[in-house]
Amino acid sequence: IEAGKLRVVAEDFAVADVIQAIGLILLPQAKAKRLDYRVKVADGVPPRVRGDVGHLRQILLNL
């Protein structure tokens, strides 16, 4: 980012699908730690958006 070399790839995607997929990736870790883990997409989130789905996945995994 600092070097100005961040490449953004804008595409249409379903937000709920991305969030649910990340949830499935993180679920085994949560179960191993005996955590109550749930994923819910808020009602106001639009079904499709335009943006960089790869960067969104990376951000969600880093939370």
mmCIF file of N, CA and C in Angstrom:
data_model
loop_
_atom_site.group_PDB
_atom_site.id
_atom_site.type_symbol
_atom_site.label_atom_id
_atom_site.label_comp_id
_atom_site.label_asym_id
_atom_site.label_seq_id
_atom_site.Cartn_x
_atom_site.Cartn_y
_atom_site.Cartn_z
ATOM 1 N N ILE A 1 0.834 -1.190 0.000
ATOM 2 C CA ILE A 1 0.000 0.000 0.000
ATOM 3 C C ILE A 1 0.873 1.246 0.000
ATOM 4 N N GLU A 2 1.894 1.251 0.853
ATOM 5 C CA GLU A 2 2.751 2.427 0.963
ATOM 6 C C GLU A 2 3.475 2.722 -0.344
ATOM 7 N N ALA A 3 3.824 1.694 -1.095
ATOM 8 C CA ALA A 3 4.560 1.887 -2.341
ATOM 9 C C ALA A 3 3.641 2.235 -3.507
ATOM 10 N N GLY A 4 2.346 2.278 -3.260
ATOM 11 C CA GLY A 4 1.404 2.597 -4.317
ATOM 12 C C GLY A 4 1.203 1.468 -5.304
ATOM 13 N N LYS A 5 1.472 0.237 -4.876
ATOM 14 C CA LYS A 5 1.382 -0.901 -5.781
ATOM 15 C C LYS A 5 0.225 -1.837 -5.458
ATOM 16 N N LEU A 6 -0.749 -1.357 -4.719
ATOM 17 C CA LEU A 6 -1.917 -2.165 -4.412
ATOM 18 C C LEU A 6 -2.800 -2.230 -5.647
ATOM 19 N N ARG A 7 -3.054 -3.429 -6.121
ATOM 20 C CA ARG A 7 -3.880 -3.603 -7.315
ATOM 21 C C ARG A 7 -5.286 -3.976 -6.876
ATOM 22 N N VAL A 8 -6.245 -3.196 -7.293
ATOM 23 C CA VAL A 8 -7.643 -3.437 -6.960
ATOM 24 C C VAL A 8 -8.342 -4.017 -8.181
ATOM 25 N N VAL A 9 -9.011 -5.143 -7.974
ATOM 26 C CA VAL A 9 -9.755 -5.789 -9.044
ATOM 27 C C VAL A 9 -11.236 -5.680 -8.701
ATOM 28 N N ALA A 10 -11.935 -4.815 -9.400
ATOM 29 C CA ALA A 10 -13.355 -4.600 -9.117
ATOM 30 C C ALA A 10 -14.201 -5.582 -9.915
ATOM 31 N N GLU A 11 -15.073 -6.285 -9.197
ATOM 32 C CA GLU A 11 -15.996 -7.218 -9.831
ATOM 33 C C GLU A 11 -17.261 -7.306 -8.987
ATOM 34 N N ASP A 12 -18.348 -7.732 -9.598
ATOM 35 C CA ASP A 12 -19.591 -7.923 -8.864
ATOM 36 C C ASP A 12 -19.525 -9.257 -8.128
ATOM 37 N N PHE A 13 -19.990 -9.272 -6.877
ATOM 38 C CA PHE A 13 -20.018 -10.518 -6.118
ATOM 39 C C PHE A 13 -21.092 -10.454 -5.045
ATOM 40 N N ALA A 14 -21.480 -11.633 -4.569
ATOM 41 C CA ALA A 14 -22.481 -11.742 -3.512
ATOM 42 C C ALA A 14 -21.775 -11.688 -2.161
ATOM 43 N N VAL A 15 -22.051 -10.654 -1.408
ATOM 44 C CA VAL A 15 -21.406 -10.454 -0.110
ATOM 45 C C VAL A 15 -21.679 -11.632 0.821
ATOM 46 N N ALA A 16 -22.925 -12.070 0.887
ATOM 47 C CA ALA A 16 -23.293 -13.162 1.793
ATOM 48 C C ALA A 16 -22.507 -14.430 1.477
ATOM 49 N N ASP A 17 -22.293 -14.721 0.200
ATOM 50 C CA ASP A 17 -21.537 -15.919 -0.178
ATOM 51 C C ASP A 17 -20.101 -15.846 0.330
ATOM 52 N N VAL A 18 -19.490 -14.690 0.197
ATOM 53 C CA VAL A 18 -18.106 -14.514 0.654
ATOM 54 C C VAL A 18 -18.027 -14.669 2.170
ATOM 55 N N ILE A 19 -18.945 -14.034 2.873
ATOM 56 C CA ILE A 19 -18.933 -14.090 4.338
ATOM 57 C C ILE A 19 -19.188 -15.512 4.826
ATOM 58 N N GLN A 20 -20.126 -16.213 4.205
ATOM 59 C CA GLN A 20 -20.410 -17.595 4.602
ATOM 60 C C GLN A 20 -19.198 -18.494 4.330
ATOM 61 N N ALA A 21 -18.526 -18.301 3.210
ATOM 62 C CA ALA A 21 -17.345 -19.106 2.885
ATOM 63 C C ALA A 21 -16.229 -18.885 3.902
ATOM 64 N N ILE A 22 -16.011 -17.643 4.296
ATOM 65 C CA ILE A 22 -14.995 -17.343 5.310
ATOM 66 C C ILE A 22 -15.391 -17.982 6.632
ATOM 67 N N GLY A 23 -16.682 -17.937 6.938
ATOM 68 C CA GLY A 23 -17.176 -18.569 8.163
ATOM 69 C C GLY A 23 -16.867 -20.052 8.197
ATOM 70 N N LEU A 24 -17.027 -20.731 7.072
ATOM 71 C CA LEU A 24 -16.727 -22.161 7.013
ATOM 72 C C LEU A 24 -15.234 -22.438 7.179
ATOM 73 N N ILE A 25 -14.415 -21.539 6.692
ATOM 74 C CA ILE A 25 -12.964 -21.693 6.853
ATOM 75 C C ILE A 25 -12.571 -21.561 8.322
ATOM 76 N N LEU A 26 -13.194 -20.618 9.023
ATOM 77 C CA LEU A 26 -12.822 -20.338 10.414
ATOM 78 C C LEU A 26 -13.507 -21.249 11.429
ATOM 79 N N LEU A 27 -14.577 -21.922 11.033
ATOM 80 C CA LEU A 27 -15.342 -22.754 11.960
ATOM 81 C C LEU A 27 -14.512 -23.839 12.653
ATOM 82 N N PRO A 28 -13.666 -24.593 11.955
ATOM 83 C CA PRO A 28 -12.878 -25.621 12.647
ATOM 84 C C PRO A 28 -11.979 -25.055 13.752
ATOM 85 N N GLN A 29 -11.404 -23.885 13.527
ATOM 86 C CA GLN A 29 -10.561 -23.264 14.555
ATOM 87 C C GLN A 29 -11.391 -22.891 15.772
ATOM 88 N N ALA A 30 -12.574 -22.366 15.528
ATOM 89 C CA ALA A 30 -13.454 -21.989 16.635
ATOM 90 C C ALA A 30 -13.882 -23.221 17.421
ATOM 91 N N LYS A 31 -14.232 -24.296 16.719
ATOM 92 C CA LYS A 31 -14.635 -25.533 17.398
ATOM 93 C C LYS A 31 -13.488 -26.095 18.228
ATOM 94 N N ALA A 32 -12.279 -26.051 17.677
ATOM 95 C CA ALA A 32 -11.116 -26.570 18.401
ATOM 96 C C ALA A 32 -10.885 -25.809 19.699
ATOM 97 N N LYS A 33 -11.266 -24.544 19.715
ATOM 98 C CA LYS A 33 -11.108 -23.717 20.917
ATOM 99 C C LYS A 33 -12.379 -23.685 21.756
ATOM 100 N N ARG A 34 -13.361 -24.500 21.350
ATOM 101 C CA ARG A 34 -14.644 -24.603 22.056
ATOM 102 C C ARG A 34 -15.346 -23.246 22.165
ATOM 103 N N LEU A 35 -15.312 -22.501 21.071
ATOM 104 C CA LEU A 35 -15.963 -21.194 21.014
ATOM 105 C C LEU A 35 -17.331 -21.315 20.351
ATOM 106 N N ASP A 36 -18.270 -20.517 20.809
ATOM 107 C CA ASP A 36 -19.562 -20.412 20.144
ATOM 108 C C ASP A 36 -19.366 -19.449 18.977
ATOM 109 N N TYR A 37 -19.429 -19.960 17.772
ATOM 110 C CA TYR A 37 -19.077 -19.179 16.587
ATOM 111 C C TYR A 37 -20.246 -19.178 15.616
ATOM 112 N N ARG A 38 -20.706 -17.997 15.255
ATOM 113 C CA ARG A 38 -21.827 -17.864 14.323
ATOM 114 C C ARG A 38 -21.525 -16.773 13.304
ATOM 115 N N VAL A 39 -22.056 -16.964 12.126
ATOM 116 C CA VAL A 39 -21.908 -15.969 11.069
ATOM 117 C C VAL A 39 -23.305 -15.526 10.654
ATOM 118 N N LYS A 40 -23.526 -14.228 10.662
ATOM 119 C CA LYS A 40 -24.818 -13.679 10.222
ATOM 120 C C LYS A 40 -24.564 -12.428 9.398
ATOM 121 N N VAL A 41 -25.168 -12.393 8.251
ATOM 122 C CA VAL A 41 -25.089 -11.215 7.395
ATOM 123 C C VAL A 41 -26.280 -10.330 7.749
ATOM 124 N N ALA A 42 -26.017 -9.091 8.068
ATOM 125 C CA ALA A 42 -27.074 -8.156 8.464
ATOM 126 C C ALA A 42 -28.102 -7.992 7.346
ATOM 127 N N ASP A 43 -29.330 -7.745 7.738
ATOM 128 C CA ASP A 43 -30.425 -7.610 6.780
ATOM 129 C C ASP A 43 -30.202 -6.486 5.772
ATOM 130 N N GLY A 44 -29.540 -5.421 6.147
ATOM 131 C CA GLY A 44 -29.361 -4.279 5.264
ATOM 132 C C GLY A 44 -28.254 -4.418 4.234
ATOM 133 N N VAL A 45 -27.502 -5.507 4.272
ATOM 134 C CA VAL A 45 -26.394 -5.694 3.327
ATOM 135 C C VAL A 45 -26.974 -6.031 1.955
ATOM 136 N N PRO A 46 -26.576 -5.295 0.922
ATOM 137 C CA PRO A 46 -27.107 -5.580 -0.415
ATOM 138 C C PRO A 46 -26.686 -6.974 -0.886
ATOM 139 N N PRO A 47 -27.522 -7.635 -1.675
ATOM 140 C CA PRO A 47 -27.190 -8.989 -2.127
ATOM 141 C C PRO A 47 -25.941 -9.049 -3.006
ATOM 142 N N ARG A 48 -25.735 -8.031 -3.819
ATOM 143 C CA ARG A 48 -24.545 -7.993 -4.675
ATOM 144 C C ARG A 48 -23.911 -6.615 -4.580
ATOM 145 N N VAL A 49 -22.589 -6.598 -4.611
ATOM 146 C CA VAL A 49 -21.842 -5.344 -4.596
ATOM 147 C C VAL A 49 -20.723 -5.438 -5.624
ATOM 148 N N ARG A 50 -20.096 -4.319 -5.886
ATOM 149 C CA ARG A 50 -18.937 -4.290 -6.789
ATOM 150 C C ARG A 50 -17.736 -3.884 -5.961
ATOM 151 N N GLY A 51 -16.696 -4.707 -6.018
ATOM 152 C CA GLY A 51 -15.495 -4.416 -5.256
ATOM 153 C C GLY A 51 -14.449 -5.484 -5.474
ATOM 154 N N ASP A 52 -13.433 -5.453 -4.649
ATOM 155 C CA ASP A 52 -12.325 -6.398 -4.753
ATOM 156 C C ASP A 52 -12.568 -7.545 -3.777
ATOM 157 N N VAL A 53 -13.123 -8.625 -4.283
ATOM 158 C CA VAL A 53 -13.495 -9.757 -3.433
ATOM 159 C C VAL A 53 -12.265 -10.400 -2.782
ATOM 160 N N GLY A 54 -11.154 -10.418 -3.462
ATOM 161 C CA GLY A 54 -9.929 -10.991 -2.895
ATOM 162 C C GLY A 54 -9.452 -10.228 -1.679
ATOM 163 N N HIS A 55 -9.482 -8.909 -1.767
ATOM 164 C CA HIS A 55 -9.067 -8.104 -0.624
ATOM 165 C C HIS A 55 -10.074 -8.204 0.514
ATOM 166 N N LEU A 56 -11.365 -8.297 0.187
ATOM 167 C CA LEU A 56 -12.367 -8.478 1.235
ATOM 168 C C LEU A 56 -12.126 -9.780 1.986
ATOM 169 N N ARG A 57 -11.858 -10.857 1.258
ATOM 170 C CA ARG A 57 -11.557 -12.149 1.908
ATOM 171 C C ARG A 57 -10.353 -12.012 2.841
ATOM 172 N N GLN A 58 -9.316 -11.362 2.370
ATOM 173 C CA GLN A 58 -8.106 -11.184 3.168
ATOM 174 C C GLN A 58 -8.404 -10.394 4.439
ATOM 175 N N ILE A 59 -9.180 -9.337 4.321
ATOM 176 C CA ILE A 59 -9.539 -8.521 5.488
ATOM 177 C C ILE A 59 -10.327 -9.343 6.490
ATOM 178 N N LEU A 60 -11.325 -10.089 6.006
ATOM 179 C CA LEU A 60 -12.156 -10.882 6.919
ATOM 180 C C LEU A 60 -11.349 -11.969 7.619
ATOM 181 N N LEU A 61 -10.437 -12.596 6.912
ATOM 182 C CA LEU A 61 -9.598 -13.629 7.532
ATOM 183 C C LEU A 61 -8.648 -13.046 8.567
ATOM 184 N N ASN A 62 -8.283 -11.795 8.413
ATOM 185 C CA ASN A 62 -7.359 -11.160 9.355
ATOM 186 C C ASN A 62 -8.048 -10.591 10.592
ATOM 187 N N LEU A 63 -9.378 -10.564 10.603
ATOM 188 C CA LEU A 63 -10.089 -10.020 11.775
ATOM 189 C C LEU A 63 -9.899 -10.904 12.993
#
